mmCIF file of C-alpha atoms in Angstrom:
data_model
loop_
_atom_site.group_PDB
_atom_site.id
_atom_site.type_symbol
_atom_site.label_atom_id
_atom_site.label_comp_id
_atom_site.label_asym_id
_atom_site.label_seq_id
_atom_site.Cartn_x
_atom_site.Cartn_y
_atom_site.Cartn_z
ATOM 1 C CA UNK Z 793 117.304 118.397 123.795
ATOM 2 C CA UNK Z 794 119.168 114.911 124.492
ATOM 3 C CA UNK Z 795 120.830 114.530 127.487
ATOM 4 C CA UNK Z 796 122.904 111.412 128.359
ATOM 5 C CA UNK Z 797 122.168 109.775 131.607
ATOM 6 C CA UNK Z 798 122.771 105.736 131.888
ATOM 7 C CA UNK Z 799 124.273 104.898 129.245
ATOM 8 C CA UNK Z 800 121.738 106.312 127.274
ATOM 9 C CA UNK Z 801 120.663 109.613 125.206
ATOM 10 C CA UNK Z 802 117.189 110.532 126.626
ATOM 11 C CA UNK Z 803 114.699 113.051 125.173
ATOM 12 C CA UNK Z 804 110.712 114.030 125.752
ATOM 13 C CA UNK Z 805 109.246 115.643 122.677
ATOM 14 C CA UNK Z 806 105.657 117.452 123.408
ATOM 15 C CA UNK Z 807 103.097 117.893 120.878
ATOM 16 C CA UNK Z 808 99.941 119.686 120.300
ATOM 17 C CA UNK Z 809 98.203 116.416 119.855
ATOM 18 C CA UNK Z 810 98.496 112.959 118.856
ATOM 19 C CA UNK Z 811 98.564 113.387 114.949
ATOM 20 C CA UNK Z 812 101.597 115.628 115.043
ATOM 21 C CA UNK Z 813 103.474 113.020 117.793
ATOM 22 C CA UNK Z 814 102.920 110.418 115.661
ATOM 23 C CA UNK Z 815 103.824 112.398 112.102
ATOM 24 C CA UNK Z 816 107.116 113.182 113.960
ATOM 25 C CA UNK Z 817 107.851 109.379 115.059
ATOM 26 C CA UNK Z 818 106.908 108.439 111.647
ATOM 27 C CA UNK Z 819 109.149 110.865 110.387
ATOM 28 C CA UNK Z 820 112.310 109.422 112.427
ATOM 29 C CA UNK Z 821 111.328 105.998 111.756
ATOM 30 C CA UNK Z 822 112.724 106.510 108.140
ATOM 31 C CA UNK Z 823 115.513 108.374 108.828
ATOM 32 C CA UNK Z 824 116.582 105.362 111.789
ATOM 33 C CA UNK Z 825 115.732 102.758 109.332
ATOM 34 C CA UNK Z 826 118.452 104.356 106.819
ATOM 35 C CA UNK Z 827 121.021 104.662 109.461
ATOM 36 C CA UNK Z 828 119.859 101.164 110.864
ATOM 37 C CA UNK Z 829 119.625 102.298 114.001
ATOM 38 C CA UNK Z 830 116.594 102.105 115.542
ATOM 39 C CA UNK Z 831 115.280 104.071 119.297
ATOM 40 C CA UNK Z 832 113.601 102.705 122.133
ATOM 41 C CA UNK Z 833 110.473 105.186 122.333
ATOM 42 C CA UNK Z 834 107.241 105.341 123.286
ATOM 43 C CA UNK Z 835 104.120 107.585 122.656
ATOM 44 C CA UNK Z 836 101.238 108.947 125.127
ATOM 45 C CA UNK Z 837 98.582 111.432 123.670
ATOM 46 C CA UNK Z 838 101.140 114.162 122.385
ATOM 47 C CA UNK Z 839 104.444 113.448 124.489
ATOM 48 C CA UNK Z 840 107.222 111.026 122.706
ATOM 49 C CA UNK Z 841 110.010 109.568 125.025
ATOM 50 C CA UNK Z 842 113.397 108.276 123.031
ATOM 51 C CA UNK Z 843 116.259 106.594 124.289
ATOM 52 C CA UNK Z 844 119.129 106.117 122.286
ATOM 53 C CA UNK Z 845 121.686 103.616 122.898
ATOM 54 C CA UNK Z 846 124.057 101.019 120.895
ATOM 55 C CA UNK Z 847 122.853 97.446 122.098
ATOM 56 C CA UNK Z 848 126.066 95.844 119.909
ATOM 57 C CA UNK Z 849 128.950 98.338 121.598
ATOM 58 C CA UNK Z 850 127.428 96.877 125.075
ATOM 59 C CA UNK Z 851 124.502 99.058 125.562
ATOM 60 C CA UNK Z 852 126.902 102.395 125.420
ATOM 61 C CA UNK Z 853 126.443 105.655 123.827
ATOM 62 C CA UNK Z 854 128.293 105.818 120.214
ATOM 63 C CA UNK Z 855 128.912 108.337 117.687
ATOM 64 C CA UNK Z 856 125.467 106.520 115.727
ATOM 65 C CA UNK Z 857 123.279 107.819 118.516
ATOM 66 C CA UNK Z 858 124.875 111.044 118.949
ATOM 67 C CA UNK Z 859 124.625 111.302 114.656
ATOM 68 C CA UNK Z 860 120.678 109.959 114.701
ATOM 69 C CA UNK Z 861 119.664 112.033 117.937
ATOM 70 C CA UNK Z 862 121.231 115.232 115.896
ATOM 71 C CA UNK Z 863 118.706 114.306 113.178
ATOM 72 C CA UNK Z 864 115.654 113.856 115.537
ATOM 73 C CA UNK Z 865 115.945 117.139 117.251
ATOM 74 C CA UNK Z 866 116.353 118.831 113.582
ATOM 75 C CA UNK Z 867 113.062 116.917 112.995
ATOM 76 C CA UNK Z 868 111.712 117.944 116.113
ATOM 77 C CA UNK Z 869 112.854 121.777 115.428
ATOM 78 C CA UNK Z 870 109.630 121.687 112.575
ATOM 79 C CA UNK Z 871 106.802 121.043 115.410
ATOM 80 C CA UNK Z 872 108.427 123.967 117.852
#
């Protein structure tokens, strides 16, 4: 679902409305508050955009976004 491009891990996550989309955010805001690592995002209607990326190693891609984008998409894997 993630794909890196830029220095960053990018993914779109459809919904079947707005509720869900923002269950689902809500959902990953706990689990990026625990790991204290927290994604650029935004929400329209039923579509969620997330970038991941490490602003303190430089704005790179680290093994904390690859280890909190693993537990969005398992999230995400409820809504399919």
């Amino acid at each position: 679902m993630f794909i890196e491009e830029n220095n960053r891990l990018k993914a779109t996550c459809t919904f079947d409305n707005f509720v869900t989309a923002f269950t689902f955010m809500t959902e990953v805001a706990f689990w990026a508050e625990k790991q204290n690592h927290h994604p650029n995002w935004s929400n329209v209607y039923n579509t969620v955009e997330i970038e991941l990326t490490s602003h303190d190693a430089g704005n790179t891609v680290t093994d904390r976004d690859h280890k909190l984008a693993k537990k969005i998409e398992q999230l995400y894997q409820k809504y399919l």
